[in-house]
C-alpha positions as YAML, in Angstrom:
chain: A
units: angstrom
residues:
- id: 1
  name: GLN
  ca: [-5.80, -12.25, 52.92]
- id: 2
  name: VAL
  ca: [-8.51, -12.58, 50.31]
- id: 3
  name: GLN
  ca: [-9.42, -9.38, 48.48]
- id: 4
  name: LEU
  ca: [-11.92, -8.78, 45.69]
- id: 5
  name: VAL
  ca: [-12.06, -5.52, 43.74]
- id: 6
  name: GLU
  ca: [-14.88, -4.60, 41.36]
- id: 7
  name: SER
  ca: [-14.55, -2.06, 38.57]
- id: 8
  name: GLY
  ca: [-16.33, -0.94, 35.41]
- id: 9
  name: GLY
  ca: [-19.46, 0.67, 36.77]
- id: 10
  name: GLY
  ca: [-20.76, 4.04, 35.70]
- id: 11
  name: LEU
  ca: [-23.61, 5.95, 34.10]
- id: 12
  name: VAL
  ca: [-25.06, 4.47, 30.92]
- id: 13
  name: GLN
  ca: [-28.13, 5.22, 28.79]
- id: 14
  name: PRO
  ca: [-30.96, 2.70, 28.43]
- id: 15
  name: GLY
  ca: [-30.02, 0.15, 25.80]
- id: 16
  name: GLY
  ca: [-26.33, 0.60, 26.47]
- id: 17
  name: SER
  ca: [-23.70, -1.85, 27.69]
- id: 18
  name: LEU
  ca: [-21.10, -2.13, 30.42]
- id: 19
  name: ARG
  ca: [-18.53, -4.72, 31.40]
- id: 20
  name: LEU
  ca: [-17.84, -5.18, 35.09]
- id: 21
  name: SER
  ca: [-14.65, -6.78, 36.38]
- id: 22
  name: CYS
  ca: [-13.97, -8.66, 39.60]
- id: 23
  name: THR
  ca: [-10.26, -9.16, 40.25]
- id: 24
  name: GLY
  ca: [-8.98, -11.33, 43.07]
- id: 25
  name: SER
  ca: [-5.82, -11.17, 45.12]
- id: 26
  name: GLY
  ca: [-4.74, -13.66, 47.75]
- id: 27
  name: LEU
  ca: [-6.76, -16.34, 45.96]
- id: 28
  name: LYS
  ca: [-6.88, -18.16, 42.65]
- id: 29
  name: LEU
  ca: [-10.32, -17.40, 41.27]
- id: 30
  name: ASP
  ca: [-10.27, -20.51, 39.11]
- id: 31
  name: ASP
  ca: [-10.61, -22.52, 42.33]
- id: 32
  name: TYR
  ca: [-13.60, -20.45, 43.51]
- id: 33
  name: ALA
  ca: [-17.22, -20.04, 42.69]
- id: 34
  name: VAL
  ca: [-17.86, -16.38, 41.89]
- id: 35
  name: GLY
  ca: [-21.16, -14.56, 42.05]
- id: 36
  name: TRP
  ca: [-22.42, -11.14, 41.02]
- id: 37
  name: PHE
  ca: [-25.12, -9.49, 43.12]
- id: 38
  name: ARG
  ca: [-26.77, -6.08, 43.01]
- id: 39
  name: GLN
  ca: [-28.51, -4.01, 45.63]
- id: 40
  name: VAL
  ca: [-30.74, -0.95, 45.59]
- id: 41
  name: PRO
  ca: [-31.48, 0.95, 48.83]
- id: 42
  name: GLY
  ca: [-34.65, -0.39, 50.40]
- id: 43
  name: LYS
  ca: [-34.62, -3.63, 48.42]
- id: 44
  name: GLU
  ca: [-33.17, -7.08, 49.05]
- id: 45
  name: ARG
  ca: [-29.87, -8.04, 47.52]
- id: 46
  name: GLU
  ca: [-30.48, -9.79, 44.20]
- id: 47
  name: MET
  ca: [-28.45, -12.51, 42.55]
- id: 48
  name: VAL
  ca: [-27.43, -11.46, 39.05]
- id: 49
  name: SER
  ca: [-25.16, -14.26, 37.86]
- id: 50
  name: CYS
  ca: [-22.67, -16.81, 39.14]
- id: 51
  name: ILE
  ca: [-20.07, -19.23, 37.83]
- id: 52
  name: SER
  ca: [-19.10, -22.48, 39.47]
- id: 53
  name: ALA
  ca: [-15.72, -23.71, 40.61]
- id: 54
  name: GLY
  ca: [-14.53, -26.77, 38.74]
- id: 55
  name: THR
  ca: [-17.23, -27.09, 36.12]
- id: 56
  name: ASP
  ca: [-17.54, -23.39, 35.14]
- id: 57
  name: SER
  ca: [-21.29, -23.86, 34.96]
- id: 58
  name: THR
  ca: [-23.10, -20.51, 34.81]
- id: 59
  name: PHE
  ca: [-26.39, -19.29, 36.21]
- id: 60
  name: TYR
  ca: [-28.42, -16.13, 35.64]
- id: 61
  name: ALA
  ca: [-31.35, -14.34, 37.15]
- id: 62
  name: ASP
  ca: [-34.44, -14.57, 34.95]
- id: 63
  name: SER
  ca: [-34.33, -10.82, 34.42]
- id: 64
  name: THR
  ca: [-30.78, -10.89, 33.03]
- id: 65
  name: GLU
  ca: [-30.49, -14.16, 31.11]
- id: 66
  name: GLY
  ca: [-29.96, -13.44, 27.44]
- id: 67
  name: ARG
  ca: [-28.62, -9.96, 28.17]
- id: 68
  name: PHE
  ca: [-25.79, -10.61, 30.65]
- id: 69
  name: THR
  ca: [-22.80, -12.93, 30.28]
- id: 70
  name: ILE
  ca: [-20.42, -14.03, 33.03]
- id: 71
  name: SER
  ca: [-16.94, -15.19, 32.04]
- id: 72
  name: LYS
  ca: [-13.51, -15.89, 33.50]
- id: 73
  name: ASP
  ca: [-9.99, -14.88, 32.50]
- id: 74
  name: ARG
  ca: [-7.67, -17.23, 34.38]
- id: 75
  name: GLY
  ca: [-4.52, -15.38, 33.35]
- id: 76
  name: MET
  ca: [-5.86, -12.10, 34.76]
- id: 77
  name: ASN
  ca: [-7.46, -13.78, 37.79]
- id: 78
  name: THR
  ca: [-10.61, -11.88, 36.87]
- id: 79
  name: VAL
  ca: [-14.29, -12.66, 36.41]
- id: 80
  name: TYR
  ca: [-16.28, -10.40, 34.10]
- id: 81
  name: LEU
  ca: [-19.93, -9.54, 33.79]
- id: 82
  name: ARG
  ca: [-20.88, -8.23, 30.35]
- id: 83
  name: MET
  ca: [-24.19, -6.39, 30.52]
- id: 84
  name: ASN
  ca: [-26.09, -5.57, 27.34]
- id: 85
  name: SER
  ca: [-29.44, -3.91, 26.64]
- id: 86
  name: LEU
  ca: [-29.43, -2.22, 30.02]
- id: 87
  name: ASN
  ca: [-32.61, -0.75, 31.44]
- id: 88
  name: ALA
  ca: [-33.47, 1.31, 34.50]
- id: 89
  name: ASP
  ca: [-34.22, -1.79, 36.56]
- id: 90
  name: ASP
  ca: [-30.57, -2.80, 36.22]
- id: 91
  name: THR
  ca: [-29.50, 0.21, 38.29]
- id: 92
  name: GLY
  ca: [-27.79, -0.75, 41.54]
- id: 93
  name: ASN
  ca: [-24.58, -1.29, 43.43]
- id: 94
  name: TYR
  ca: [-22.96, -4.42, 42.01]
- id: 95
  name: PHE
  ca: [-20.89, -6.71, 44.23]
- id: 96
  name: CYS
  ca: [-18.82, -9.76, 43.45]
- id: 97
  name: ALA
  ca: [-18.32, -12.59, 45.90]
- id: 98
  name: ALA
  ca: [-16.19, -15.72, 46.00]
- id: 99
  name: GLU
  ca: [-16.16, -19.05, 47.82]
- id: 100
  name: PRO
  ca: [-13.44, -21.71, 47.45]
- id: 101
  name: VAL
  ca: [-14.09, -25.11, 45.93]
- id: 102
  name: LEU
  ca: [-17.83, -24.50, 45.65]
- id: 103
  name: VAL
  ca: [-19.32, -26.53, 42.82]
- id: 104
  name: LEU
  ca: [-22.64, -24.94, 41.95]
- id: 105
  name: LEU
  ca: [-25.45, -27.23, 40.93]
- id: 106
  name: ARG
  ca: [-28.09, -24.49, 41.22]
- id: 107
  name: PRO
  ca: [-28.20, -20.70, 41.08]
- id: 108
  name: CYS
  ca: [-26.10, -19.17, 43.83]
- id: 109
  name: VAL
  ca: [-27.44, -17.22, 46.81]
- id: 110
  name: SER
  ca: [-25.76, -14.66, 49.08]
- id: 111
  name: GLY
  ca: [-25.26, -17.22, 51.85]
- id: 112
  name: ASP
  ca: [-23.02, -19.31, 49.60]
- id: 113
  name: PHE
  ca: [-20.26, -16.71, 49.87]
- id: 114
  name: ARG
  ca: [-18.02, -15.45, 52.67]
- id: 115
  name: SER
  ca: [-15.72, -13.10, 50.70]
- id: 116
  name: TRP
  ca: [-17.15, -9.93, 49.16]
- id: 117
  name: GLY
  ca: [-15.89, -6.90, 47.28]
- id: 118
  name: GLN
  ca: [-16.85, -3.30, 48.04]
- id: 119
  name: GLY
  ca: [-19.10, -2.83, 45.02]
- id: 120
  name: THR
  ca: [-19.27, -0.71, 41.89]
- id: 121
  name: GLN
  ca: [-22.23, 1.52, 41.07]
- id: 122
  name: VAL
  ca: [-24.22, 1.06, 37.86]
- id: 123
  name: THR
  ca: [-26.76, 3.72, 36.95]
- id: 124
  name: VAL
  ca: [-28.96, 3.37, 33.87]
- id: 125
  name: SER
  ca: [-30.64, 6.67, 33.02]
- id: 126
  name: SER
  ca: [-31.41, 8.88, 30.06]
...
């Protein structure tokens, strides 16, 4: 059974940083594409960042590129999302998702993924 667990969310002041973690069990994340998405009530789910299987190519939303970094720790079977210079628009429930043997040649979308975690809340407020 595939399971994804997010952690690292919390309350942070504008300009601050957080690192989110997505840890897999029942799968080897190195063989999967992994995406980070965020959702605010009343708004559509938004792609934040994703990393490809095989090539490890990375993609970012325009609003996060230059501030966020996605990375992989194969030994820990974990994908991280480092978030810097956070602002109020970054507030949301952050989900990770995984799909096996998916080589990304473009930014990922929600429909690319069948396995999802339960989410971790990020709130940016003074």
